[in-house]
Amino acid sequence: MSSPLPTAVPVARCREEKPSVHIPIHRERGQREVFCGLTGIIWLHRRIQDAFFLVVGSRTCAHLIQSAAGVMIFAEPRFATAIIDDRDLAGIADANDELDRVVSRLLERRPDIRMLFLVGSCPSEVIKLDLSRAAERLTKQFLPQVRVLSYSGSGIETTFTEGEDACLASLVPQLQVGTAAQSSEPSNLLIVGTVADIVEDQWTRMLTTMGIRNVQFFPPRRSGDLSRITVGPNTRVLLAQPFLANTCRMLVERGATHIPAPFPLGVEGTTAWLRAAANAFAVSDPAFENATQAARARGMRSLERHREVLEGKRIFFFPDSQLEIPLARFLSRELGMHLVEVGSPFIHRQIMGEELSLMPEATRLVEGQDVDSQLARCREARPDVTVCGLGLANPLEHEGLTTKWSIELVFSPIQGYDQAGDLAELFARPLRRKHLLEPELPVREALPCN
Amino acid sequence: MQLTLWTYEGPPHVGAMRIATAMRDIHYVLHAPQGDTYADLLFTMIERRQHRPPVTYTTFQARDLGADTAELFKRSVREAYERFQPTAMLVGASCTAELLQDDPGGLAAAVGIPIPVIPLELPSYQKKENWGAAETFYQIVRALVPRTPIKADTSPLSSDASARPRANLLGPTALGFRHRDDIKEVKRLLELLGIDVNIVAPYDASPADITRLPNAQFNVLMYPETAMQAAQWLHKEIKQPFTRTVPIGRNATRRFINEVASLANVDPTAALHELDTSSRAAWYARSVDSTYLTGKRVFVFGDATHALAAAAIAQDEMGFKVVGLGTYSREFAREIREAASRYGVEALITDDYLEVEQAVANAQPELVLGTQMERHIAKRLGIPCAVISAPVHVQDFPARYAPQMGLEGANVMFDTWIHPLMMGLEEHLLGMFRDDFEFNEQAGSSHLGHLQPAAADAEGRRAMLRLVAARDSTEMSRPESGATHIATDDLSPTDESDTATTRPNEHTNLAAGAATTSEPAWTAEAQRELGKIPFFVRGKARRNTERFAAERSISTITVETLYDAKAHYAR
Ligand code: SF4
Ligand code: SF4
């Protein structure tokens, strides 16, 4: 298989074992209703601006990306699919030769591309097309112009945001190896996970003000910047997104230290997250206050308006992006919402450790999915807000529930102080809207059925 | 392997989903990994359906492979039956499961549920969505329609003469382009002819309804893409003839009325009279205001049914000139080729979006009639566009009644196609007073406040130049769009803003393109003069002038050349 990722559960060299899980986690298995890891391409191709993502898969894979992207990307996108056909399967055409031909044609068309990802899919995994070998071969052919890497975004191995994890993990070997300095003083802070440019800029300003000078973001905006990112024993890793376990493990294997922290969602989460970084770099309390205080106050103010709408309301999360736990923590602690059920496709006990210790004790946490029984529980509970994927949202609205599409939470700037209000608004808006349209509360039957 | 940026059609199992989702009381158990569940959103978001598609996905994972994917499939069948209580079940595999060779049909039979189970063999690595829809519908019909020969006394064909004739409507599916409204329109035509509708299928039909298909004298084949196979089978097996004319456009509707009348043995006079007296589109096309439509260059691309119809309407009912005709439906390539030769153009049979884009750029049409993809192409090139065929996006599932077929369909198309164009007098005024500070070409049509802002037009022209230039060049590099739009954005019409986004590397590309072209060069003065020609005919003027120059080996185009060419082509 082409996946460069060993799938073993990471424990080996991870230092901060803190399985402070005091809440029982219910595991569920059944039909899942989530995207596969290919979907990550939709934001990753915008993030790394000189990279191209070539899915090696079926028409289904091509259709998935195009449907999830809404066919709204105007120009030629920086992603495409090499669609495997029956000639490749029957061995009439050698799949590797075919791939080389497609890649050559692509790179001819797009001389601006510096990095090409061959992205594995279920079909390429099942027919055991070795994309890592193909990537090596093609790299030899196209260097120095283009480096070719590979990872798997297949649905049999990755769920939605795990595609970003696989992609970043494939980039880790491209980073500069930091040599062990004499002292164990931290030298650089590496923030891992794609966030909006604006969020990144805000954090850079704040961390610099605190006195943390060497802040780097991974993935970088251009592939050429990869070699400027250092990973070594003096590197401190701070995850900006929760779904990056493999990437985290690989960085730790290169000597870096993971800073355990909650995630920077909401004011409290952002403070704790920045605080964890500050502690790792021995930033003094006054320096921390000085750097964060104004934005923190602004963030708190921005939540007030939304608390009026959300306080006391009940919310139900279908599993989607692994952001569910930090989001639920934010909504419950800062906006006073009641958590009916928090589903997550996968719960990494270490990465979520800090978050879980902040969760209300009685929260019903569900890992995995069995969509039909989840739907049954959701209908039974009739929450005020249901967070779910695009396939479920309109049908649930039709049943009179108010929904929030979870995919928007991955595609919008929601992290940090100045986005805390926007994040709260994403949950408050459906409720406000429902109130605007149906102040008397709905007569569902009156809606035409199509 | 085929390099694909956008696809016109999904995989064949999505076609099967379009059938299952259109129907009632049926359930589809699909052996597929979790990511394939994306297909639900096509129906719930794009078509805004209020129910989940009746599909259970097994969502096997890597750890299930080899071990017990077959057992997983059987469990899914059993549970789906218990939970949803369908009266028939479809079972099949998506592309990945096809490789596992678990044999969904055999496994489902082994489960032994007490309803008809219809196995679907949809080769994902060969076939596509429309084929999958047609095959699925055919398999359903074949499995459920009783094949026992109809006894003479119960045969609808021999029923007493006083009873009204009955017809089935075949082909409308979920996610179809205006299928919902076309059904109503065709029913109206049949009503005018005094014919009852027996069953509409697959749209809103249950498996029980399918068994009643034989209770009609004939079938109206609404969409050959999805129902040709089933119609042919019904013709062969139970001697139900079917219609060949798809009633899109006034002329086709007239032919349809006559065809149906002869199949049902009824008098078409009343229906024809209604067509002749009530069509607003016919009168609008004839009204003096429409003179400006004469000879407008139109590029048509879509599924075969809609492309054929649109081309015929464009040429014969609107007075346009068809300068390009194509389809992504390879199954109907022959029909498209025949039609194309009638219009004197070469048929474009392809599902390669880039090839279509290049063809549109080369043809330099004044209006594009296409799918969602051509909408993008046209926008990039700054050409007006109307959507006539699937695949379409959420905005092409309008809340209002907007059929394509029948009387009202003709009216709807007249409006939709004319809407993006510049009004006749407006065109002249623009030509005469070019520099009016607010009433100028860059302001766009006065009735389309939001469309074609200055940047879009400039961008469109640059894109057009680049594409035309790329014809002879082996290498074609292209810039990125400004913003990514995701499905969540689609409910608001924000995509217009894309056109106004500046593209920093545009100019370099343009330069690169220009350097490799061998076409005659324009003097600065001639360029300026060209710029004074209203933009909606400028493409034609440019093309004509360049052809004129090339034919005479003129390497530099001056103002003189421009006017010489104008005089030449005016003859
Ligand atoms: S969080 Fe990172 S360092 Fe800790 S156990 Fe997980 S992978 Fe290892
Ligand atoms: S789940 Fe697998 S087959 Fe389906 S779209 Fe994702 S990678 Fe492709």
PDB file of C-alpha atoms in Angstrom, chain B residues 10-118:
ATOM      1  CA  GLY B  10     -20.593  10.696 -11.535  1.00  0.00           C
ATOM      2  CA  PRO B  11     -19.940   6.974 -11.273  1.00  0.00           C
ATOM      3  CA  PRO B  12     -22.695   4.548 -12.321  1.00  0.00           C
ATOM      4  CA  HIS B  13     -23.841   3.830  -8.760  1.00  0.00           C
ATOM      5  CA  VAL B  14     -24.790   7.497  -8.473  1.00  0.00           C
ATOM      6  CA  GLY B  15     -27.057   6.867 -11.446  1.00  0.00           C
ATOM      7  CA  ALA B  16     -28.575   3.982  -9.503  1.00  0.00           C
ATOM      8  CA  MET B  17     -29.064   6.339  -6.569  1.00  0.00           C
ATOM      9  CA  ARG B  18     -30.916   8.763  -8.831  1.00  0.00           C
ATOM     10  CA  ILE B  19     -33.399   5.994  -9.592  1.00  0.00           C
ATOM     11  CA  ALA B  20     -33.707   4.730  -6.019  1.00  0.00           C
ATOM     12  CA  THR B  21     -34.055   8.247  -4.627  1.00  0.00           C
ATOM     13  CA  ALA B  22     -36.735   9.119  -7.148  1.00  0.00           C
ATOM     14  CA  MET B  23     -38.795   6.094  -6.118  1.00  0.00           C
ATOM     15  CA  ARG B  24     -40.801   5.192  -3.052  1.00  0.00           C
ATOM     16  CA  ASP B  25     -40.632   2.037  -0.921  1.00  0.00           C
ATOM     17  CA  ILE B  26     -37.362   0.869  -2.378  1.00  0.00           C
ATOM     18  CA  HIS B  27     -33.975   0.623  -0.667  1.00  0.00           C
ATOM     19  CA  TYR B  28     -30.483   0.398  -2.087  1.00  0.00           C
ATOM     20  CA  VAL B  29     -27.750  -1.380  -0.142  1.00  0.00           C
ATOM     21  CA  LEU B  30     -24.453  -0.250  -1.548  1.00  0.00           C
ATOM     22  CA  HIS B  31     -21.194  -1.963  -0.709  1.00  0.00           C
ATOM     23  CA  ALA B  32     -18.946   1.086  -0.427  1.00  0.00           C
ATOM     24  CA  PRO B  33     -16.416   2.826   1.818  1.00  0.00           C
ATOM     25  CA  GLN B  34     -17.448   5.737   4.018  1.00  0.00           C
ATOM     26  CA  GLY B  35     -16.355   8.521   1.682  1.00  0.00           C
ATOM     27  CA  ASP B  36     -18.882   7.403  -0.901  1.00  0.00           C
ATOM     28  CA  THR B  37     -21.643   8.680   1.367  1.00  0.00           C
ATOM     29  CA  TYR B  38     -20.861  12.121  -0.083  1.00  0.00           C
ATOM     30  CA  ALA B  39     -23.410  11.207  -2.766  1.00  0.00           C
ATOM     31  CA  ASP B  40     -26.227  11.880  -0.295  1.00  0.00           C
ATOM     32  CA  LEU B  41     -25.470  15.581  -0.435  1.00  0.00           C
ATOM     33  CA  LEU B  42     -26.159  15.702  -4.155  1.00  0.00           C
ATOM     34  CA  PHE B  43     -29.769  15.034  -3.307  1.00  0.00           C
ATOM     35  CA  THR B  44     -30.141  16.760   0.031  1.00  0.00           C
ATOM     36  CA  MET B  45     -28.140  19.885  -0.767  1.00  0.00           C
ATOM     37  CA  ILE B  46     -28.175  20.405  -4.517  1.00  0.00           C
ATOM     38  CA  GLU B  47     -31.705  19.209  -5.118  1.00  0.00           C
ATOM     39  CA  ARG B  48     -32.779  20.191  -1.573  1.00  0.00           C
ATOM     40  CA  ARG B  49     -34.626  16.954  -1.031  1.00  0.00           C
ATOM     41  CA  GLN B  50     -36.258  16.662   2.331  1.00  0.00           C
ATOM     42  CA  HIS B  51     -35.394  13.033   2.907  1.00  0.00           C
ATOM     43  CA  ARG B  52     -32.169  11.100   2.899  1.00  0.00           C
ATOM     44  CA  PRO B  53     -31.687   8.986  -0.190  1.00  0.00           C
ATOM     45  CA  PRO B  54     -32.876   5.445   0.607  1.00  0.00           C
ATOM     46  CA  VAL B  55     -29.342   4.105   0.602  1.00  0.00           C
ATOM     47  CA  THR B  56     -27.428   2.076   3.159  1.00  0.00           C
ATOM     48  CA  TYR B  57     -23.685   2.078   2.655  1.00  0.00           C
ATOM     49  CA  THR B  58     -21.704  -0.725   4.241  1.00  0.00           C
ATOM     50  CA  THR B  59     -18.761   1.671   4.872  1.00  0.00           C
ATOM     51  CA  PHE B  60     -16.180  -1.069   5.170  1.00  0.00           C
ATOM     52  CA  GLN B  61     -12.745  -0.047   6.372  1.00  0.00           C
ATOM     53  CA  ALA B  62      -9.234  -1.275   5.770  1.00  0.00           C
ATOM     54  CA  ARG B  63      -9.439  -3.575   8.786  1.00  0.00           C
ATOM     55  CA  ASP B  64     -12.504  -5.293   7.297  1.00  0.00           C
ATOM     56  CA  LEU B  65     -10.777  -6.138   4.036  1.00  0.00           C
ATOM     57  CA  GLY B  66     -10.255  -9.824   3.512  1.00  0.00           C
ATOM     58  CA  ALA B  67     -11.803 -10.599   6.836  1.00  0.00           C
ATOM     59  CA  ASP B  68     -15.513 -10.109   6.769  1.00  0.00           C
ATOM     60  CA  THR B  69     -16.659  -7.570   4.203  1.00  0.00           C
ATOM     61  CA  ALA B  70     -19.108 -10.155   2.921  1.00  0.00           C
ATOM     62  CA  GLU B  71     -20.564 -10.675   6.376  1.00  0.00           C
ATOM     63  CA  LEU B  72     -20.768  -6.903   6.779  1.00  0.00           C
ATOM     64  CA  PHE B  73     -22.718  -6.687   3.572  1.00  0.00           C
ATOM     65  CA  LYS B  74     -25.183  -9.332   4.665  1.00  0.00           C
ATOM     66  CA  ARG B  75     -25.687  -7.639   7.985  1.00  0.00           C
ATOM     67  CA  SER B  76     -26.347  -4.341   6.205  1.00  0.00           C
ATOM     68  CA  VAL B  77     -28.979  -5.968   4.000  1.00  0.00           C
ATOM     69  CA  ARG B  78     -30.721  -7.538   6.971  1.00  0.00           C
ATOM     70  CA  GLU B  79     -30.684  -4.377   9.045  1.00  0.00           C
ATOM     71  CA  ALA B  80     -31.773  -2.149   6.178  1.00  0.00           C
ATOM     72  CA  TYR B  81     -34.698  -4.435   5.517  1.00  0.00           C
ATOM     73  CA  GLU B  82     -35.766  -4.399   9.136  1.00  0.00           C
ATOM     74  CA  ARG B  83     -35.329  -0.678   9.592  1.00  0.00           C
ATOM     75  CA  PHE B  84     -36.803   0.667   6.357  1.00  0.00           C
ATOM     76  CA  GLN B  85     -39.271  -2.078   5.401  1.00  0.00           C
ATOM     77  CA  PRO B  86     -38.954  -1.550   1.646  1.00  0.00           C
ATOM     78  CA  THR B  87     -41.006  -3.548  -0.831  1.00  0.00           C
ATOM     79  CA  ALA B  88     -38.021  -4.125  -3.124  1.00  0.00           C
ATOM     80  CA  MET B  89     -34.305  -3.860  -2.632  1.00  0.00           C
ATOM     81  CA  LEU B  90     -31.435  -2.937  -4.915  1.00  0.00           C
ATOM     82  CA  VAL B  91     -28.007  -4.282  -4.052  1.00  0.00           C
ATOM     83  CA  GLY B  92     -24.677  -3.464  -5.615  1.00  0.00           C
ATOM     84  CA  ALA B  93     -21.126  -2.322  -5.265  1.00  0.00           C
ATOM     85  CA  SER B  94     -19.334   0.970  -5.759  1.00  0.00           C
ATOM     86  CA  CYS B  95     -15.938   1.148  -7.462  1.00  0.00           C
ATOM     87  CA  THR B  96     -13.937  -0.079  -4.458  1.00  0.00           C
ATOM     88  CA  ALA B  97     -16.253  -2.930  -3.560  1.00  0.00           C
ATOM     89  CA  GLU B  98     -16.290  -4.016  -7.186  1.00  0.00           C
ATOM     90  CA  LEU B  99     -12.611  -4.832  -6.733  1.00  0.00           C
ATOM     91  CA  LEU B 100     -13.373  -6.944  -3.675  1.00  0.00           C
ATOM     92  CA  GLN B 101     -15.669  -9.169  -5.729  1.00  0.00           C
ATOM     93  CA  ASP B 102     -17.962  -9.935  -2.836  1.00  0.00           C
ATOM     94  CA  ASP B 103     -20.951 -10.614  -5.112  1.00  0.00           C
ATOM     95  CA  PRO B 104     -23.647  -8.459  -3.489  1.00  0.00           C
ATOM     96  CA  GLY B 105     -26.396 -10.220  -5.434  1.00  0.00           C
ATOM     97  CA  GLY B 106     -25.447 -13.673  -4.173  1.00  0.00           C
ATOM     98  CA  LEU B 107     -24.926 -12.470  -0.624  1.00  0.00           C
ATOM     99  CA  ALA B 108     -28.261 -10.684  -0.526  1.00  0.00           C
ATOM    100  CA  ALA B 109     -30.018 -13.764  -1.859  1.00  0.00           C
ATOM    101  CA  ALA B 110     -28.395 -15.770   0.927  1.00  0.00           C
ATOM    102  CA  VAL B 111     -29.868 -13.422   3.526  1.00  0.00           C
ATOM    103  CA  GLY B 112     -33.297 -14.418   2.272  1.00  0.00           C
ATOM    104  CA  ILE B 113     -35.447 -11.393   2.857  1.00  0.00           C
ATOM    105  CA  PRO B 114     -39.039 -11.777   1.683  1.00  0.00           C
ATOM    106  CA  ILE B 115     -39.042  -9.072  -1.003  1.00  0.00           C
ATOM    107  CA  PRO B 116     -37.651  -8.895  -4.533  1.00  0.00           C
ATOM    108  CA  VAL B 117     -33.905  -8.227  -4.403  1.00  0.00           C
ATOM    109  CA  ILE B 118     -32.506  -6.743  -7.588  1.00  0.00           C
TER     110      ILE B 118
END
